[in-house]
């Protein structure tokens, strides 16, 4: 059907005035708007628009440039749009084609006329098709749409991660979707986001080589299992760990006990492992070769965006800090355990390791001086944080910390205020509770 909209042979619109006087005009561009509507480029439509003002009914003739068939649409005029994504797309196409025939600036787009199609009649070509059109690839088109969506999002990793997870769920129809970020220093994957699981698992870690996702990270290759019906004990162990998160100080990774199919695609940019894109389904044989290819394209595009975001220079001008609310005097109890750098907020285990050390550093600075704003640069220069000298992954750690606090709906949140800048936001007054025990038992 899309070959009717290629414009190889000009399309035609026929309208009629209230008195029955017909008018026929050629169209430079006809585009699909949705399943019920088409859009027509409006350049010189004085008579056509006058007729539509009196009688909104029109006949539109489209010609299949590949096979010679014709398609007649009976349609009703609804409105004209003068801006927005559809207008921009048609205007760009019109400008490009006009320039090719020496009419740049002359065939200027006035608007895109939207018509609702009420009837379609197809007239096949009476002769053999000179050109056989290529079949549509819906998943390829959907993946291209994702790539364009990510390209136009603000330069925040959070938005790119969420858009990719939603695309996997809604377009690829994955029951569960998850994205991990890699820390090659520790050989661990950290869960940055997920959809479809009972627990998000944000902040949980999986060692390189552990399970499907860890194996994809270690081997830097796609790992796929199409039937997990015999592997259920691991799921039970993860569930038990999740129920005792505060005691074990280990965040349980996302897991679905009913999963039958799994796929893990490494995210690589410039030869470096950025993370792993994962999906699960309760159906056997869920991830076909086409879906695997779509996930591969999505994973590498996301990897490039994350790598670029981390390489961009930080804002030089300090952004305003998010100030804690002045009226809320509710105590937020904070417990920090130096032996593993774990931190609890309001009796909820949040995170440990370097991310816990970072949060403790910022919270103590706030309690001591009242400040809320921080920068990546100052954290890197702080010797007390003992960050790795090579590839500290600070942006990734702060991203995971921010998403973990949001996932736990903590009364303390980390709010981005600029590139490489962020603030602490509080729903109450933070107070450190010093512990006399070594490990919190």
Tab-separated table of C-alpha atoms in Angstrom:
chain	number	residue	atom	x	y	z
A	1	UNK	CA	0.000	0.000	0.000
A	2	UNK	CA	2.843	2.414	0.729
A	3	UNK	CA	3.904	2.432	-2.938
A	4	UNK	CA	0.788	4.517	-3.659
A	5	UNK	CA	2.329	7.277	-1.514
A	6	UNK	CA	5.773	7.394	-3.164
A	7	UNK	CA	4.668	10.142	-5.557
A	8	UNK	CA	6.404	8.670	-8.606
A	9	UNK	CA	3.241	9.501	-10.560
A	10	UNK	CA	1.566	12.713	-9.291
A	11	UNK	CA	-1.624	12.215	-7.308
A	12	UNK	CA	-4.848	14.101	-8.068
A	13	UNK	CA	-7.564	15.640	-5.911
A	14	UNK	CA	-11.042	16.417	-7.239
A	15	UNK	CA	-13.413	18.740	-5.388
A	16	UNK	CA	-16.699	20.410	-6.143
A	17	UNK	CA	-18.286	23.697	-5.152
A	18	UNK	CA	-21.730	23.867	-3.576
A	19	UNK	CA	-23.108	24.563	-7.067
A	20	UNK	CA	-21.561	21.376	-8.448
A	21	UNK	CA	-18.697	22.989	-10.353
A	22	UNK	CA	-15.747	20.543	-10.251
A	23	UNK	CA	-12.068	21.301	-9.906
A	24	UNK	CA	-9.093	18.993	-10.339
A	25	UNK	CA	-5.591	19.710	-8.969
A	26	UNK	CA	-2.334	17.801	-8.942
A	27	UNK	CA	-0.699	17.017	-5.598
A	28	UNK	CA	3.023	17.080	-4.896
A	29	UNK	CA	2.842	15.036	-1.683
A	30	UNK	CA	0.303	12.716	-0.081
A	31	UNK	CA	1.311	11.109	3.227
A	32	UNK	CA	-0.242	8.628	5.612
A	33	UNK	CA	-1.192	10.269	8.908
A	34	UNK	CA	-2.747	7.253	10.646
A	35	UNK	CA	-4.983	4.280	9.816
A	36	UNK	CA	-7.899	6.573	8.893
A	37	UNK	CA	-6.325	9.809	7.601
A	38	UNK	CA	-4.086	11.161	4.880
A	39	UNK	CA	-2.311	14.503	4.625
A	40	UNK	CA	-2.033	16.565	1.424
A	41	UNK	CA	0.572	19.238	0.809
A	42	UNK	CA	-1.121	22.599	0.251
A	43	UNK	CA	0.771	25.010	-2.015
A	44	UNK	CA	-1.527	26.516	-4.656
A	45	UNK	CA	-4.930	25.278	-3.538
A	46	UNK	CA	-7.021	28.458	-3.828
A	47	UNK	CA	-9.911	26.908	-5.774
A	48	UNK	CA	-9.627	23.583	-3.974
A	49	UNK	CA	-9.815	25.225	-0.537
A	50	UNK	CA	-12.724	27.415	-1.626
A	51	UNK	CA	-14.600	24.300	-2.753
A	52	UNK	CA	-13.816	22.438	0.484
A	53	UNK	CA	-15.140	25.376	2.505
A	54	UNK	CA	-18.505	24.852	0.750
A	55	UNK	CA	-18.344	21.058	0.351
A	56	UNK	CA	-15.778	19.091	2.428
A	57	UNK	CA	-16.027	15.926	0.308
A	58	UNK	CA	-13.191	15.069	-2.083
A	59	UNK	CA	-11.908	12.276	-4.328
A	60	UNK	CA	-8.191	11.543	-4.284
A	61	UNK	CA	-6.487	9.391	-6.907
A	62	UNK	CA	-3.170	7.718	-6.094
A	63	UNK	CA	-1.013	5.764	-8.555
A	64	UNK	CA	1.252	2.843	-7.646
A	65	UNK	CA	4.536	3.815	-9.286
A	66	UNK	CA	5.895	0.283	-8.925
A	67	UNK	CA	3.019	-1.714	-10.429
A	68	UNK	CA	0.837	0.823	-12.207
A	69	UNK	CA	-2.321	0.212	-10.190
A	70	UNK	CA	-4.590	3.006	-8.993
A	71	UNK	CA	-6.227	3.725	-5.643
A	72	UNK	CA	-9.234	6.022	-5.333
A	73	UNK	CA	-10.026	7.511	-1.939
A	74	UNK	CA	-13.317	9.073	-0.996
A	75	UNK	CA	-12.416	11.468	1.791
A	76	UNK	CA	-13.744	14.284	3.943
A	77	UNK	CA	-11.684	17.382	4.746
A	78	UNK	CA	-11.125	17.879	8.500
A	79	UNK	CA	-8.492	20.583	9.070
A	80	UNK	CA	-5.208	22.118	7.983
A	81	UNK	CA	-2.096	22.008	10.182
A	82	UNK	CA	0.525	24.740	9.915
A	83	UNK	CA	3.196	23.435	12.273
A	84	UNK	CA	4.268	20.356	14.202
A	85	UNK	CA	6.148	17.149	13.227
A	86	UNK	CA	3.905	16.270	10.259
A	87	UNK	CA	4.183	19.776	8.777
A	88	UNK	CA	7.968	19.756	9.245
A	89	UNK	CA	8.333	16.362	7.568
A	90	UNK	CA	6.266	17.306	4.520
A	91	UNK	CA	7.931	20.733	4.271
A	92	UNK	CA	11.396	19.165	4.301
A	93	UNK	CA	10.432	16.692	1.573
A	94	UNK	CA	8.871	19.465	-0.518
A	95	UNK	CA	11.922	21.736	-0.167
A	96	UNK	CA	14.250	18.924	-1.213
A	97	UNK	CA	12.255	17.923	-4.298
A	98	UNK	CA	11.673	21.552	-5.298
A	99	UNK	CA	15.401	22.282	-5.196
A	100	UNK	CA	16.061	19.338	-7.515
A	101	UNK	CA	13.888	20.883	-10.260
A	102	UNK	CA	15.080	24.468	-9.827
A	103	UNK	CA	12.022	25.699	-7.887
A	104	UNK	CA	13.592	26.206	-4.464
A	105	UNK	CA	11.602	28.754	-2.474
A	106	UNK	CA	8.760	28.815	-5.006
A	107	UNK	CA	6.804	25.692	-4.048
A	108	UNK	CA	6.485	26.784	-0.447
A	109	UNK	CA	4.312	24.679	1.830
A	110	UNK	CA	1.338	26.613	3.196
A	111	UNK	CA	-0.062	23.792	5.282
A	112	UNK	CA	-0.923	20.105	5.366
A	113	UNK	CA	-4.610	19.392	4.718
A	114	UNK	CA	-5.920	16.463	6.748
A	115	UNK	CA	-8.614	14.252	5.219
A	116	UNK	CA	-10.485	11.355	6.811
A	117	UNK	CA	-10.826	8.465	4.360
A	118	UNK	CA	-14.345	6.978	4.176
A	119	UNK	CA	-13.903	4.578	1.245
A	120	UNK	CA	-11.059	2.942	-0.704
A	121	UNK	CA	-11.269	1.428	-4.176
A	122	UNK	CA	-8.274	-0.373	-5.699
A	123	UNK	CA	-7.876	-0.713	-9.485
A	124	UNK	CA	-5.136	-3.268	-10.259
A	125	UNK	CA	-2.794	-2.653	-13.167
A	126	UNK	CA	-3.963	-4.377	-16.389
A	127	UNK	CA	-0.367	-5.171	-17.333
A	128	UNK	CA	2.455	-7.066	-15.653
A	129	UNK	CA	4.221	-5.089	-12.929
A	130	UNK	CA	7.509	-3.622	-14.201
A	131	UNK	CA	8.838	-3.332	-10.641
A	132	UNK	CA	8.169	-5.722	-7.782
A	133	UNK	CA	8.043	-3.679	-4.539
A	134	UNK	CA	10.043	-4.752	-1.527
A	135	UNK	CA	7.948	-6.193	1.286
A	136	UNK	CA	7.524	-4.093	4.418
A	137	UNK	CA	9.557	-4.868	7.539
A	138	UNK	CA	7.434	-3.529	10.429
A	139	UNK	CA	10.036	-4.249	13.119
A	140	UNK	CA	12.763	-2.550	11.093
A	141	UNK	CA	10.529	0.497	10.720
A	142	UNK	CA	9.743	0.430	14.448
A	143	UNK	CA	13.448	0.242	15.277
A	144	UNK	CA	14.136	3.224	13.027
A	145	UNK	CA	11.382	5.105	14.868
A	146	UNK	CA	13.086	4.304	18.191
A	147	UNK	CA	16.429	5.532	16.838
A	148	UNK	CA	14.878	8.844	15.768
A	149	UNK	CA	13.076	9.160	19.126
A	150	UNK	CA	16.335	8.668	21.038
A	151	UNK	CA	18.161	11.085	18.750
A	152	UNK	CA	15.716	13.895	19.557
A	153	UNK	CA	15.498	13.328	23.312
A	154	UNK	CA	17.353	15.654	25.704
A	155	UNK	CA	20.884	14.500	26.467
A	156	UNK	CA	19.922	12.608	29.638
A	157	UNK	CA	20.650	8.898	29.948
A	158	UNK	CA	17.486	8.413	32.032
A	159	UNK	CA	15.151	9.375	29.200
A	160	UNK	CA	16.979	7.178	26.683
A	161	UNK	CA	16.863	4.173	29.023
A	162	UNK	CA	13.150	4.567	29.738
A	163	UNK	CA	12.251	5.108	26.070
A	164	UNK	CA	14.126	1.947	25.075
A	165	UNK	CA	12.506	-0.167	27.788
A	166	UNK	CA	9.047	1.083	26.802
A	167	UNK	CA	9.750	0.375	23.130
A	168	UNK	CA	10.781	-3.188	23.965
A	169	UNK	CA	7.606	-3.696	25.967
A	170	UNK	CA	5.143	-2.006	23.610
A	171	UNK	CA	6.615	-2.714	20.161
A	172	UNK	CA	8.525	-5.976	20.611
A	173	UNK	CA	5.834	-7.189	23.048
A	174	UNK	CA	8.388	-8.409	25.596
A	175	UNK	CA	6.779	-9.409	28.903
A	176	UNK	CA	9.761	-8.080	30.863
A	177	UNK	CA	12.524	-5.701	29.803
A	178	UNK	CA	15.712	-4.722	31.611
A	179	UNK	CA	18.861	-2.703	30.975
A	180	UNK	CA	22.137	-3.169	32.831
A	181	UNK	CA	25.140	-0.843	32.892
A	182	UNK	CA	28.601	-2.375	33.027
A	183	UNK	CA	31.431	-1.691	35.470
A	184	UNK	CA	34.517	-3.303	33.971
A	185	UNK	CA	36.595	-2.419	37.057
A	186	UNK	CA	34.527	-4.715	39.267
A	187	UNK	CA	33.293	-7.090	36.571
A	188	UNK	CA	29.678	-6.376	37.505
A	189	UNK	CA	26.473	-5.434	35.726
A	190	UNK	CA	24.199	-3.048	37.633
A	191	UNK	CA	20.468	-2.875	36.918
A	192	UNK	CA	19.608	0.625	35.679
A	193	UNK	CA	15.932	0.042	34.908
A	194	UNK	CA	13.309	-2.577	34.165
A	195	UNK	CA	9.645	-2.985	33.264
A	196	UNK	CA	7.189	-5.807	33.850
A	197	UNK	CA	8.759	-7.320	36.981
A	198	UNK	CA	7.271	-7.497	40.465
A	199	UNK	CA	10.399	-5.726	41.719
A	200	UNK	CA	12.393	-3.354	39.527
A	201	UNK	CA	15.746	-4.492	40.929
A	202	UNK	CA	17.317	-1.065	40.255
A	203	UNK	CA	20.809	-1.070	41.740
A	204	UNK	CA	21.119	-4.868	41.856
A	205	UNK	CA	24.318	-6.408	40.550
A	206	UNK	CA	25.130	-9.464	38.450
A	207	UNK	CA	28.696	-10.662	37.956
A	208	UNK	CA	30.107	-11.027	34.468
A	209	UNK	CA	29.539	-14.641	33.494
A	210	UNK	CA	26.584	-15.184	35.836
A	211	UNK	CA	23.468	-16.408	34.040
A	212	UNK	CA	22.231	-15.250	30.661
A	213	UNK	CA	22.838	-11.528	31.229
A	214	UNK	CA	26.254	-11.945	32.844
A	215	UNK	CA	27.360	-14.346	30.100
A	216	UNK	CA	26.454	-11.788	27.429
A	217	UNK	CA	28.636	-9.241	29.265
A	218	UNK	CA	31.604	-11.575	29.642
A	219	UNK	CA	31.521	-12.915	26.082
A	220	UNK	CA	30.320	-9.639	24.506
A	221	UNK	CA	27.957	-11.690	22.421
A	222	UNK	CA	24.209	-12.323	22.261
A	223	UNK	CA	22.945	-15.072	24.543
A	224	UNK	CA	19.484	-16.507	23.990
A	225	UNK	CA	17.542	-19.280	25.715
A	226	UNK	CA	14.214	-20.354	24.258
A	227	UNK	CA	12.974	-22.707	26.989
A	228	UNK	CA	13.683	-22.165	30.697
A	229	UNK	CA	11.143	-24.663	32.009
A	230	UNK	CA	13.867	-26.698	33.748
A	231	UNK	CA	15.656	-23.773	35.421
A	232	UNK	CA	13.522	-22.680	38.366
A	233	UNK	CA	15.717	-23.045	41.474
A	234	UNK	CA	17.672	-19.864	40.707
A	235	UNK	CA	14.424	-17.926	40.558
A	236	UNK	CA	13.408	-19.224	43.992
A	237	UNK	CA	16.764	-18.189	45.448
A	238	UNK	CA	16.418	-14.680	44.040
A	239	UNK	CA	12.907	-14.376	45.478
A	240	UNK	CA	14.144	-15.387	48.928
A	241	UNK	CA	16.925	-12.799	48.689
A	242	UNK	CA	14.418	-10.120	47.748
A	243	UNK	CA	12.309	-10.818	50.810
A	244	UNK	CA	15.341	-10.222	53.069
A	245	UNK	CA	16.918	-7.269	51.290
A	246	UNK	CA	17.495	-5.185	54.431
A	247	UNK	CA	19.246	-8.078	56.167
A	248	UNK	CA	21.413	-9.241	53.270
A	249	UNK	CA	22.153	-5.739	51.971
A	250	UNK	CA	21.925	-7.241	48.521
A	251	UNK	CA	19.394	-5.915	46.045
A	252	UNK	CA	17.646	-8.753	44.262
A	253	UNK	CA	17.879	-8.569	40.455
A	254	UNK	CA	14.610	-8.509	38.501
A	255	UNK	CA	13.299	-12.034	38.003
A	256	UNK	CA	10.054	-13.608	36.837
A	257	UNK	CA	9.383	-17.170	37.968
A	258	UNK	CA	7.240	-17.839	34.881
A	259	UNK	CA	9.873	-16.851	32.304
A	260	UNK	CA	10.328	-19.290	29.438
A	261	UNK	CA	12.501	-17.298	27.008
A	262	UNK	CA	15.416	-14.962	27.657
A	263	UNK	CA	17.680	-12.884	25.467
A	264	UNK	CA	20.655	-10.701	26.406
A	265	UNK	CA	22.295	-8.318	23.931
A	266	UNK	CA	25.595	-6.611	24.844
A	267	UNK	CA	25.695	-2.830	24.393
A	268	UNK	CA	29.060	-1.884	22.888
A	269	UNK	CA	30.432	1.483	21.783
A	270	UNK	CA	33.937	2.128	20.502
A	271	UNK	CA	34.947	-1.387	21.521
A	272	UNK	CA	33.934	-0.797	25.166
A	273	UNK	CA	31.188	-2.706	26.951
A	274	UNK	CA	28.552	-0.187	28.052
A	275	UNK	CA	25.993	-2.642	29.376
A	276	UNK	CA	23.481	-5.320	28.428
A	277	UNK	CA	19.953	-5.032	27.070
A	278	UNK	CA	17.779	-7.908	28.242
A	279	UNK	CA	14.276	-9.197	27.619
A	280	UNK	CA	12.209	-12.067	28.923
A	281	UNK	CA	8.950	-13.686	27.884
A	282	UNK	CA	6.570	-16.237	29.357
A	283	UNK	CA	6.325	-17.828	25.913
A	284	UNK	CA	8.742	-20.399	24.527
A	285	UNK	CA	10.638	-19.424	21.375
A	286	UNK	CA	9.595	-15.788	21.862
A	287	UNK	CA	12.681	-14.122	20.407
A	288	UNK	CA	12.807	-14.772	16.685
A	289	UNK	CA	15.729	-13.829	14.451
A	290	UNK	CA	13.929	-10.625	13.432
A	291	UNK	CA	13.345	-9.591	17.065
A	292	UNK	CA	16.941	-10.435	17.868
A	293	UNK	CA	18.083	-8.147	15.047
A	294	UNK	CA	15.799	-5.332	16.260
A	295	UNK	CA	17.167	-5.658	19.805
A	296	UNK	CA	20.727	-5.635	18.476
A	297	UNK	CA	20.162	-2.368	16.623
A	298	UNK	CA	18.444	-0.812	19.637
A	299	UNK	CA	21.200	-1.948	22.022
A	300	UNK	CA	24.040	-0.482	19.970
A	301	UNK	CA	22.190	2.795	19.415
A	302	UNK	CA	21.536	3.109	23.146
A	303	UNK	CA	25.195	2.286	23.863
A	304	UNK	CA	26.311	5.110	21.575
A	305	UNK	CA	23.992	7.591	23.264
A	306	UNK	CA	25.232	6.629	26.745
A	307	UNK	CA	28.883	6.832	25.679
A	308	UNK	CA	28.315	10.230	24.056
A	309	UNK	CA	26.448	11.571	27.074
A	310	UNK	CA	29.270	10.551	29.388
A	311	UNK	CA	31.877	12.149	27.101
A	312	UNK	CA	30.171	15.541	26.750
A	313	UNK	CA	31.749	18.367	28.790
A	314	UNK	CA	30.090	19.334	32.048
A	315	UNK	CA	28.292	22.666	32.458
A	316	UNK	CA	30.641	25.347	33.707
A	317	UNK	CA	28.053	27.702	35.178
A	318	UNK	CA	26.601	26.306	38.425
A	319	UNK	CA	22.879	25.593	38.232
A	320	UNK	CA	20.533	26.555	41.087
A	321	UNK	CA	20.414	23.981	43.869
A	322	UNK	CA	17.164	22.334	44.900
A	323	UNK	CA	16.491	23.602	48.413
A	324	UNK	CA	14.963	21.328	51.064
A	325	UNK	CA	11.453	22.335	52.158
A	326	UNK	CA	11.648	24.678	55.126
A	327	UNK	CA	8.398	23.726	56.862
A	328	UNK	CA	8.785	19.954	56.966
A	329	UNK	CA	10.554	19.065	60.219
A	330	UNK	CA	10.012	15.313	59.939
A	331	UNK	CA	13.211	13.449	60.871
A	332	UNK	CA	14.795	11.330	58.174
A	333	UNK	CA	17.033	8.845	59.961
A	334	UNK	CA	20.190	7.893	58.086
A	335	UNK	CA	22.441	4.991	59.015
A	336	UNK	CA	25.801	4.474	57.343
A	337	UNK	CA	28.034	1.407	57.805
A	338	UNK	CA	31.644	2.039	56.833
A	339	UNK	CA	32.674	-1.623	56.585
A	340	UNK	CA	30.744	-2.059	53.324
A	341	UNK	CA	29.708	1.562	52.659
A	342	UNK	CA	26.053	0.593	52.955
A	343	UNK	CA	23.474	3.237	53.711
A	344	UNK	CA	19.935	3.026	55.108
A	345	UNK	CA	17.373	5.835	54.886
A	346	UNK	CA	14.293	5.652	57.129
A	347	UNK	CA	15.152	2.005	57.907
A	348	UNK	CA	15.216	1.115	54.195
A	349	UNK	CA	18.373	-0.335	52.684
A	350	UNK	CA	19.358	1.869	49.756
A	351	UNK	CA	22.748	0.888	48.337
A	352	UNK	CA	26.327	0.011	49.238
A	353	UNK	CA	29.819	0.187	47.799
A	354	UNK	CA	31.073	3.296	46.015
A	355	UNK	CA	27.515	4.552	45.409
A	356	UNK	CA	26.824	4.313	49.150
A	357	UNK	CA	30.055	6.153	49.878
A	358	UNK	CA	29.049	8.923	47.469
A	359	UNK	CA	25.629	9.337	49.076
A	360	UNK	CA	27.119	9.380	52.581
A	361	UNK	CA	29.638	12.031	51.506
A	362	UNK	CA	26.930	14.327	50.127
A	363	UNK	CA	24.507	13.823	53.027
A	364	UNK	CA	27.192	14.613	55.612
A	365	UNK	CA	28.168	17.737	53.683
A	366	UNK	CA	24.527	18.841	53.806
A	367	UNK	CA	24.129	18.116	57.532
A	368	UNK	CA	27.329	20.003	58.332
A	369	UNK	CA	26.920	23.032	56.059
A	370	UNK	CA	23.371	22.985	54.681
A	371	UNK	CA	24.528	22.769	51.062
A	372	UNK	CA	22.485	20.752	48.551
A	373	UNK	CA	24.283	21.306	45.215
A	374	UNK	CA	27.192	19.153	44.000
A	375	UNK	CA	29.170	18.568	40.814
A	376	UNK	CA	30.811	15.520	39.310
A	377	UNK	CA	34.106	17.393	39.172
A	378	UNK	CA	34.293	18.044	42.915
A	379	UNK	CA	33.424	14.431	43.691
A	380	UNK	CA	36.224	13.224	41.434
A	381	UNK	CA	38.690	15.525	43.200
A	382	UNK	CA	37.665	14.366	46.686
A	383	UNK	CA	40.374	11.990	47.938
A	384	UNK	CA	38.145	10.786	50.801
A	385	UNK	CA	35.854	9.041	48.314
A	386	UNK	CA	38.691	6.793	47.104
A	387	UNK	CA	37.339	6.558	43.553
A	388	UNK	CA	39.244	4.309	41.146
A	389	UNK	CA	42.022	6.185	39.375
A	390	UNK	CA	41.190	4.572	36.037
A	391	UNK	CA	37.686	4.785	34.587
A	392	UNK	CA	35.789	5.674	37.766
A	393	UNK	CA	32.344	5.347	36.064
A	394	UNK	CA	31.146	8.217	38.249
A	395	UNK	CA	28.269	9.179	35.905
A	396	UNK	CA	27.004	5.599	35.885
A	397	UNK	CA	27.213	5.301	39.671
A	398	UNK	CA	25.323	8.557	40.178
A	399	UNK	CA	22.711	7.487	37.626
A	400	UNK	CA	22.153	4.193	39.446
A	401	UNK	CA	22.011	5.967	42.801
A	402	UNK	CA	19.463	8.483	41.498
A	403	UNK	CA	17.256	5.770	40.005
A	404	UNK	CA	17.538	3.609	43.130
A	405	UNK	CA	16.385	6.494	45.370
A	406	UNK	CA	13.481	7.152	42.999
A	407	UNK	CA	12.574	3.451	42.875
A	408	UNK	CA	12.412	3.285	46.694
A	409	UNK	CA	10.400	6.549	46.824
A	410	UNK	CA	12.964	7.674	49.353
A	411	UNK	CA	12.428	10.962	51.261
A	412	UNK	CA	15.835	11.928	49.870
A	413	UNK	CA	16.211	12.294	46.114
A	414	UNK	CA	19.012	13.216	43.723
A	415	UNK	CA	17.869	15.801	41.162
A	416	UNK	CA	19.893	16.678	38.005
A	417	UNK	CA	20.328	20.444	37.634
A	418	UNK	CA	22.730	20.536	34.680
A	419	UNK	CA	25.329	18.446	32.890
A	420	UNK	CA	27.564	17.091	35.646
A	421	UNK	CA	25.534	18.960	38.302
A	422	UNK	CA	22.850	17.781	40.699
A	423	UNK	CA	21.187	18.571	44.008
A	424	UNK	CA	19.830	16.721	47.010
A	425	UNK	CA	16.111	17.203	47.636
A	426	UNK	CA	14.554	16.333	50.995
A	427	UNK	CA	11.098	15.548	52.296
A	428	UNK	CA	12.054	16.258	55.902
A	429	UNK	CA	15.217	16.918	57.904
A	430	UNK	CA	18.058	14.361	57.538
A	431	UNK	CA	19.680	13.187	60.765
A	432	UNK	CA	22.545	10.681	61.019
A	433	UNK	CA	22.014	7.946	63.590
A	434	UNK	CA	25.384	6.674	64.729
A	435	UNK	CA	25.614	2.915	65.269
A	436	UNK	CA	27.599	1.200	68.022
A	437	UNK	CA	27.599	-2.171	66.250
A	438	UNK	CA	30.026	-3.116	63.505
A	439	UNK	CA	27.681	-4.710	60.985
A	440	UNK	CA	24.184	-3.687	62.075
A	441	UNK	CA	23.269	-7.017	63.767
